[in-house]
mmCIF file of C-alpha atoms in Angstrom:
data_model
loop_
_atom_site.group_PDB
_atom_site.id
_atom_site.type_symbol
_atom_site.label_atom_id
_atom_site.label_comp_id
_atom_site.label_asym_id
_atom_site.label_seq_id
_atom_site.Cartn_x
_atom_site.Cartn_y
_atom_site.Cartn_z
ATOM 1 C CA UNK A 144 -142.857 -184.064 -52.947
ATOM 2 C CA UNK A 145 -139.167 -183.647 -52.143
ATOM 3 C CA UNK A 146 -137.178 -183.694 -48.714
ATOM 4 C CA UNK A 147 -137.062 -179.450 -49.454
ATOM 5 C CA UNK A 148 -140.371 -178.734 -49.822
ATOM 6 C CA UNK A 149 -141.647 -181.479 -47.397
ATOM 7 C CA UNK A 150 -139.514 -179.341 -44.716
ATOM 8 C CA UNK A 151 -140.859 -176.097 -46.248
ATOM 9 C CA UNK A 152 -144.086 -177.196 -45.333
ATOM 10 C CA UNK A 153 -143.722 -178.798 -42.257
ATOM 11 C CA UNK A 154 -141.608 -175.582 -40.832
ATOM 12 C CA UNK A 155 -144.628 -173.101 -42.475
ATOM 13 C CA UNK A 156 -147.982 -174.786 -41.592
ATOM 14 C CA UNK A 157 -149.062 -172.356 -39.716
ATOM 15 C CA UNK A 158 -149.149 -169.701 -42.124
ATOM 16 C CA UNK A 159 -150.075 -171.985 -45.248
ATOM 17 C CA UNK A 160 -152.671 -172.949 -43.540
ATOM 18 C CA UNK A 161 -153.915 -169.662 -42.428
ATOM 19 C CA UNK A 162 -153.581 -168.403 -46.214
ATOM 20 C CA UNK A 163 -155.372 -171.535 -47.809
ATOM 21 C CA UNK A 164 -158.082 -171.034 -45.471
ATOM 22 C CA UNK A 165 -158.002 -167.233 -46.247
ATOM 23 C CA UNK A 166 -158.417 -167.913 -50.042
ATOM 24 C CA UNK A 167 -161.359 -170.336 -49.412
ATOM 25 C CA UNK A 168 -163.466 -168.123 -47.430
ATOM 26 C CA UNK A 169 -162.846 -165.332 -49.800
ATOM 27 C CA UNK A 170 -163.936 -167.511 -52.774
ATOM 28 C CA UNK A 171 -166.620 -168.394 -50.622
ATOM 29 C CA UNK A 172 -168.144 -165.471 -49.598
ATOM 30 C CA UNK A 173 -167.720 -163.631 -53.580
ATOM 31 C CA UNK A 174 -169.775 -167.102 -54.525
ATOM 32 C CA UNK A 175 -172.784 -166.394 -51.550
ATOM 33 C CA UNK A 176 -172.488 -162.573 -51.621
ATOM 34 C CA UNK A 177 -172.918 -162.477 -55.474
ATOM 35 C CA UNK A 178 -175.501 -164.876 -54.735
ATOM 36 C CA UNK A 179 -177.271 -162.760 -52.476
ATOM 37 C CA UNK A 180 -176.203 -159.500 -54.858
ATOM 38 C CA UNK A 181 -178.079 -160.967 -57.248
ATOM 39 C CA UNK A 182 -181.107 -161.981 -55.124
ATOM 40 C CA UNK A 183 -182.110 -158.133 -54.542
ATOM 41 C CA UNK A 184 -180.953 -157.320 -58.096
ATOM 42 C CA UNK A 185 -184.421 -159.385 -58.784
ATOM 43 C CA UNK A 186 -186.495 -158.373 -56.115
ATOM 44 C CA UNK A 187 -186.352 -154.486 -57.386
ATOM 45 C CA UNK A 188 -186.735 -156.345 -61.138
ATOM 46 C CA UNK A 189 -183.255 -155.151 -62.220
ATOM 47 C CA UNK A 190 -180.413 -156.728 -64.126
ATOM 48 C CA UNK A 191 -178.528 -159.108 -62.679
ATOM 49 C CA UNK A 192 -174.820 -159.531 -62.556
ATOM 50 C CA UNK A 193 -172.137 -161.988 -63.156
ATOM 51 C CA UNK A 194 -169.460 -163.366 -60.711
ATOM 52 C CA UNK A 195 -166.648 -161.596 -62.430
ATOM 53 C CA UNK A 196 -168.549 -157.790 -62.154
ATOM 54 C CA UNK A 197 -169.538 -158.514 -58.600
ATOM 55 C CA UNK A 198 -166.140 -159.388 -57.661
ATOM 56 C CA UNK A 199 -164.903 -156.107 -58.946
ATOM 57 C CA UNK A 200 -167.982 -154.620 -57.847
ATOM 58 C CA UNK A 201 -167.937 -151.871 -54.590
ATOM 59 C CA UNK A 202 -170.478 -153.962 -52.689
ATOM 60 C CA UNK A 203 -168.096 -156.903 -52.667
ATOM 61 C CA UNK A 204 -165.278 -154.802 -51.878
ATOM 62 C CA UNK A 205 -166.904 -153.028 -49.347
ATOM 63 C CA UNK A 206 -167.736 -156.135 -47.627
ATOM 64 C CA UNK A 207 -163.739 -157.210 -47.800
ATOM 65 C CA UNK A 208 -162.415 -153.651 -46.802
ATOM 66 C CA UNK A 209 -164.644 -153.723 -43.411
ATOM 67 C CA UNK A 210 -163.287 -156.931 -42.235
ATOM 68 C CA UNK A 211 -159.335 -156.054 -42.641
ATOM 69 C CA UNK A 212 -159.396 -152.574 -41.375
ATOM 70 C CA UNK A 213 -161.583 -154.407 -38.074
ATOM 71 C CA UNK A 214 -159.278 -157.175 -38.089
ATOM 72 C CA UNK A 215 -155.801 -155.075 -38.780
ATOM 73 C CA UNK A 216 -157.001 -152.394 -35.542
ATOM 74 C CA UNK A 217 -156.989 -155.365 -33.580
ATOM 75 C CA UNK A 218 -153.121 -156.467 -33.976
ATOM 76 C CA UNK A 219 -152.162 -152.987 -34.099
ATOM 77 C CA UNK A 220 -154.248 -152.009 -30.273
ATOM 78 C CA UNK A 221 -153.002 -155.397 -28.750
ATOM 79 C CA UNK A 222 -149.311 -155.049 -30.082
ATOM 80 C CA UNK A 223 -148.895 -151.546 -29.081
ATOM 81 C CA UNK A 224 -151.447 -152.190 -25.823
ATOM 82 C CA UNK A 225 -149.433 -155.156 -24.468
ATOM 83 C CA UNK A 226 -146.273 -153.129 -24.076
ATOM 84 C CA UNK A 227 -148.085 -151.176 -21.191
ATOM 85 C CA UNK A 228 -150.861 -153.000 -19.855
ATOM 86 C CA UNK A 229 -151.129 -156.152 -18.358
ATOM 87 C CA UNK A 230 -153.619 -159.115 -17.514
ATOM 88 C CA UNK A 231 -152.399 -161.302 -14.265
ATOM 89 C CA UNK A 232 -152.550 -164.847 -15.058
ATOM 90 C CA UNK A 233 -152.898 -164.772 -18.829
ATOM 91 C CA UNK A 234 -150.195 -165.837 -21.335
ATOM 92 C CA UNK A 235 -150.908 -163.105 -24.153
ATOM 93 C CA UNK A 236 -149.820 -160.747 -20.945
ATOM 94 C CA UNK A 237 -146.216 -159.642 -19.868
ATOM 95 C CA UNK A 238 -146.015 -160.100 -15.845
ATOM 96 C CA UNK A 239 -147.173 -157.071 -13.881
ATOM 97 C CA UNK A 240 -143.897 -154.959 -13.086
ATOM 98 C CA UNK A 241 -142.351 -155.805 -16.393
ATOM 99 C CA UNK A 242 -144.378 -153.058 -18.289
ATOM 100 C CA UNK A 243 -142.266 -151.014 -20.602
ATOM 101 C CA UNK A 244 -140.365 -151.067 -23.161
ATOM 102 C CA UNK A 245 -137.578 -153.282 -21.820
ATOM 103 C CA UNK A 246 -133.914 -152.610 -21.649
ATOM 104 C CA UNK A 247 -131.432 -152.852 -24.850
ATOM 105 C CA UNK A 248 -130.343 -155.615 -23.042
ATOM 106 C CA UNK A 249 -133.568 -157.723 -22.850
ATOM 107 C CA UNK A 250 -134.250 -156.967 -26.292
ATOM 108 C CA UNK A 251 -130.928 -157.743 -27.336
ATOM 109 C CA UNK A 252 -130.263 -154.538 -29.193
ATOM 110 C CA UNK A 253 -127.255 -152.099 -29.817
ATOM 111 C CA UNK A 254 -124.218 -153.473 -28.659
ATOM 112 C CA UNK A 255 -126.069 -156.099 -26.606
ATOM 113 C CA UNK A 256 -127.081 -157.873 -30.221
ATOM 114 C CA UNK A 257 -126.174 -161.218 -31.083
ATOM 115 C CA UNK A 258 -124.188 -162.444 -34.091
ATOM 116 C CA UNK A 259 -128.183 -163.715 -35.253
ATOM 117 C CA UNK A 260 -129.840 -160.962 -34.512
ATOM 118 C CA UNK A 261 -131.130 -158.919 -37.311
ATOM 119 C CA UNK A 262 -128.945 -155.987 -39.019
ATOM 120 C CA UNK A 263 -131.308 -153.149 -38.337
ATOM 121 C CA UNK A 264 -131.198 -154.359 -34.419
ATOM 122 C CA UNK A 265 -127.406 -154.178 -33.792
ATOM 123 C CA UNK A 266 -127.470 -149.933 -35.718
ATOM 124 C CA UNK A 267 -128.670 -147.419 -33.736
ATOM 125 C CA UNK A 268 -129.585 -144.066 -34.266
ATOM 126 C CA UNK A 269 -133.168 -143.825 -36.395
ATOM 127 C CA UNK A 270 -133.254 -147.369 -37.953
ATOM 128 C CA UNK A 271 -133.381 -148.928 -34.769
ATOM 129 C CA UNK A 272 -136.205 -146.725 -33.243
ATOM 130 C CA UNK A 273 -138.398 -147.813 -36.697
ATOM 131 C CA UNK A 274 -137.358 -151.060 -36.529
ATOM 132 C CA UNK A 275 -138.074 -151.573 -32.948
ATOM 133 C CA UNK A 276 -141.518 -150.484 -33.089
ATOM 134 C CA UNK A 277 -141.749 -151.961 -37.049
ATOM 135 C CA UNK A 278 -144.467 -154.561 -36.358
ATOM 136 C CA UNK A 279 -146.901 -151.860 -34.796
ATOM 137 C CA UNK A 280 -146.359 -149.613 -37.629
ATOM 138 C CA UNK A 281 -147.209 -151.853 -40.492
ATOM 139 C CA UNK A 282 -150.244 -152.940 -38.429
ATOM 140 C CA UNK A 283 -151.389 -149.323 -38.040
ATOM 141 C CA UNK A 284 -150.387 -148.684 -41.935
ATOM 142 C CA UNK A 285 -152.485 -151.293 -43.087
ATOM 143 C CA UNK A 286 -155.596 -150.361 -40.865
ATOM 144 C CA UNK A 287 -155.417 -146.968 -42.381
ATOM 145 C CA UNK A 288 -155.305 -147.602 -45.400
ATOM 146 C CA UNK A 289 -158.115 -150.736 -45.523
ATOM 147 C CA UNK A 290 -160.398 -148.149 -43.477
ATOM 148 C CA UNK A 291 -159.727 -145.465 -45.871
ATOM 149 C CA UNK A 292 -160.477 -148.541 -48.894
ATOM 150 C CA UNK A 293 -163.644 -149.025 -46.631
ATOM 151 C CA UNK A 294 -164.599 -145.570 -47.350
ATOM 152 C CA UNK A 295 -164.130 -145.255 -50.365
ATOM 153 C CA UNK A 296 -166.076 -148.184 -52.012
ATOM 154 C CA UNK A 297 -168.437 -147.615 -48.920
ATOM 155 C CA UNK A 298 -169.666 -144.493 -50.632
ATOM 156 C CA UNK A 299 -169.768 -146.317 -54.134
ATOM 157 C CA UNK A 300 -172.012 -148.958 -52.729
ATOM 158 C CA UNK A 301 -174.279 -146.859 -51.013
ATOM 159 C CA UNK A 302 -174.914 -143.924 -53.232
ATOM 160 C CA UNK A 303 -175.717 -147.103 -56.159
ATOM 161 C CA UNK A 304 -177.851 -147.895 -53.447
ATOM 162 C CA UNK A 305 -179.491 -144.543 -53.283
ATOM 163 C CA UNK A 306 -179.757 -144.383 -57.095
ATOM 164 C CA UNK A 307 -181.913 -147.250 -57.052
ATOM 165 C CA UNK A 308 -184.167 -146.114 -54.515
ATOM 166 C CA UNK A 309 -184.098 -142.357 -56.979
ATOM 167 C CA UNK A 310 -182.421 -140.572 -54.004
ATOM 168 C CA UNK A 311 -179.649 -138.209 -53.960
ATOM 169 C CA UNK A 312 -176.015 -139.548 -53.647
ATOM 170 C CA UNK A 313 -173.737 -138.355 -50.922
ATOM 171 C CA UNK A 314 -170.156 -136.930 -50.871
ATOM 172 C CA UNK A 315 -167.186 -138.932 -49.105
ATOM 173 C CA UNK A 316 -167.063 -136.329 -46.340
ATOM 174 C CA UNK A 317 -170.898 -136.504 -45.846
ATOM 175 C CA UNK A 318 -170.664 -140.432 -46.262
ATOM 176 C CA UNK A 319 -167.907 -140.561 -43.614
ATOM 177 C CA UNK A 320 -170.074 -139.317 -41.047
ATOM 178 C CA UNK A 321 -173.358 -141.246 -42.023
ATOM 179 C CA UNK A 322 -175.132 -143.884 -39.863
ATOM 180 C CA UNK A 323 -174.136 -146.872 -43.014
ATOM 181 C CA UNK A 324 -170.576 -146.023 -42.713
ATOM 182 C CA UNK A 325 -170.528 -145.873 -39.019
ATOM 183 C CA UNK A 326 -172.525 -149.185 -38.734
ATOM 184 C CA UNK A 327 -170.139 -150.906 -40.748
ATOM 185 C CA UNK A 328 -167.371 -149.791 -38.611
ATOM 186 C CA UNK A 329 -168.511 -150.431 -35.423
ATOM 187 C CA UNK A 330 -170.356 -154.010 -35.636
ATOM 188 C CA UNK A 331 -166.668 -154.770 -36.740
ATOM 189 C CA UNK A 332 -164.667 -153.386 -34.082
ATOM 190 C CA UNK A 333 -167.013 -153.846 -30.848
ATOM 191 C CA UNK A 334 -166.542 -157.861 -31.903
ATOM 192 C CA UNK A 335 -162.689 -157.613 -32.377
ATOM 193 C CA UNK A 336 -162.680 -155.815 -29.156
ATOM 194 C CA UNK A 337 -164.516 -158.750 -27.350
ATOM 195 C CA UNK A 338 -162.814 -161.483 -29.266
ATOM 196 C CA UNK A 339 -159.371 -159.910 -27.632
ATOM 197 C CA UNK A 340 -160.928 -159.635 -24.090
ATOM 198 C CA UNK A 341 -162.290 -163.288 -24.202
ATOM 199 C CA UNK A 342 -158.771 -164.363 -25.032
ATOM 200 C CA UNK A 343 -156.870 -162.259 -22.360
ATOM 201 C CA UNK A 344 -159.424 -163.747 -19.439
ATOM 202 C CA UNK A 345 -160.573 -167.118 -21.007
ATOM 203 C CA UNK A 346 -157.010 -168.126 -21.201
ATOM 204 C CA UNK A 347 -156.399 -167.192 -17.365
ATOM 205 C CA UNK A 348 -158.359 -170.571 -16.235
ATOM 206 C CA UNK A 349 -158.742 -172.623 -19.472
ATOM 207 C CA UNK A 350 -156.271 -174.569 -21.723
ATOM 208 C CA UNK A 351 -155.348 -175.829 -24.280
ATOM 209 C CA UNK A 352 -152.456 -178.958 -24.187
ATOM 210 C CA UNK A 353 -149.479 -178.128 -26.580
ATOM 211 C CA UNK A 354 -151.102 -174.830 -27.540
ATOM 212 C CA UNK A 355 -148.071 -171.748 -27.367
ATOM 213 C CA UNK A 356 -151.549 -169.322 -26.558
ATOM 214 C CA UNK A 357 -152.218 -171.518 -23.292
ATOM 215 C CA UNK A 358 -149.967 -171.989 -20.263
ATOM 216 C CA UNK A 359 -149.228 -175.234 -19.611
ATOM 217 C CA UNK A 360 -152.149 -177.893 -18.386
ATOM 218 C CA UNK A 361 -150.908 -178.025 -15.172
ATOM 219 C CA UNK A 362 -149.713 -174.096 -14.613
ATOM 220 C CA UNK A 363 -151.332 -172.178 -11.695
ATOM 221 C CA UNK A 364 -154.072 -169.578 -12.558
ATOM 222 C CA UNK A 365 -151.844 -166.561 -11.218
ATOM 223 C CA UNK A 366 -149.364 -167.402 -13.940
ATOM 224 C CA UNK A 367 -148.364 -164.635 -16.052
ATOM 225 C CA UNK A 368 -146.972 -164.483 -19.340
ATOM 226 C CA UNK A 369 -145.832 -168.403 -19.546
ATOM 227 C CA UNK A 370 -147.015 -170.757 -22.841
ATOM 228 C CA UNK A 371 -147.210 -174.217 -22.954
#
């Protein structure tokens, strides 16, 4: 391994990480769901399928679909959230009083940008409004659009579902407000929701040594917005 990618490693961990781990739980859970897939495929005495068509199946997709949109509502709520709300003594919260959007001077934008700043932060005029609120918007996008995936192969799933059982197939506006497609949805969010929470309060009186999403070990409880 050379000295350049050693150092592209060492400076991207974080996210390599993250992605490897990404890749291995999707391979993982196309090998147990078309495992699974398979295991009712045989209980009703039907065909079963091979990885390759479950993969590209609407069950599997489904499956995927519901976990992004969940996961993507959660950065976009906390990143647009955070700007307005705060949570005393946590250090995924602003300190109380500094709510807002900040001047152009703590955000070091307009004429208040620094020779490193980023292009789009030193204009003005339209491109800095998108820019400044960029993050939030690709968040958002994504949701949409993995929610509206959700849907879609939601419907495929369950009216293959219904053709098994010889019942009538629904629409997409008729799936979109039944109990399957609602379920999905929910027993997503309400644990994204919670998973935030626990993070906001846990992190109020517990820590984590060298962690940037802790304060510091020895950093009072009433300590607001300060990483270790």
């Amino acid at each position: 391994m050379t000295g350049s990618v050693r150092r592209f490693v060492r400076d991207n961990g974080l996210g390599l990480v993250f992605l490897t781990l990404f890749v291995l739980a999707l391979v993982g859970q196309a090998i147990a769901g078309h495992a699974d897939f398979d295991n009712r495929l045989a209980a009703e005495d039907l065909q079963q399928i091979s990885l390759g068509e479950y993969v590209t199946s609407s069950d599997f997709a489904v499956d995927v679909m519901e976990n992004w949109q969940s996961e993507y509502l959660q950065f976009f709520l906390y990143v647009f959230l955070t700007v307005w709300l705060v949570q005393r003594g946590s250090p995924e919260s602003k300190r109380p009083g500094d709510v807002g959007v900040e001047s152009d001077e703590q955000q070091r934008v307009g004429p208040h940008a620094r020779p490193d700043s980023p292009r789009w932060a030193a204009s003005g005029g339209l491109r800095l409004k998108v820019y400044a609120s960029s993050l939030g918007y690709v968040m958002g996008a994504v949701f949409v659009l993995s929610w509206l995936a959700q849907s879609i192969t939601g419907v495929a799933a369950y009216n293959e579902e219904q053709l098994r059982g010889l019942q009538a197939p629904d629409s997409w506006p008729e799936y979109l407000v039944s109990a399957d497609f609602w379920n999905r949805t929910l027993q997503n969010w309400q644990s994204e929701f919670l998973a935030i929470a626990s993070m906001a309060i846990l992190s109020i009186y517990l820590r984590q040594r060298g962690s940037p999403e802790s304060k510091p070990v020895g950093a009072s409880h009433s300590a607001t917005g300060v990483e270790g």
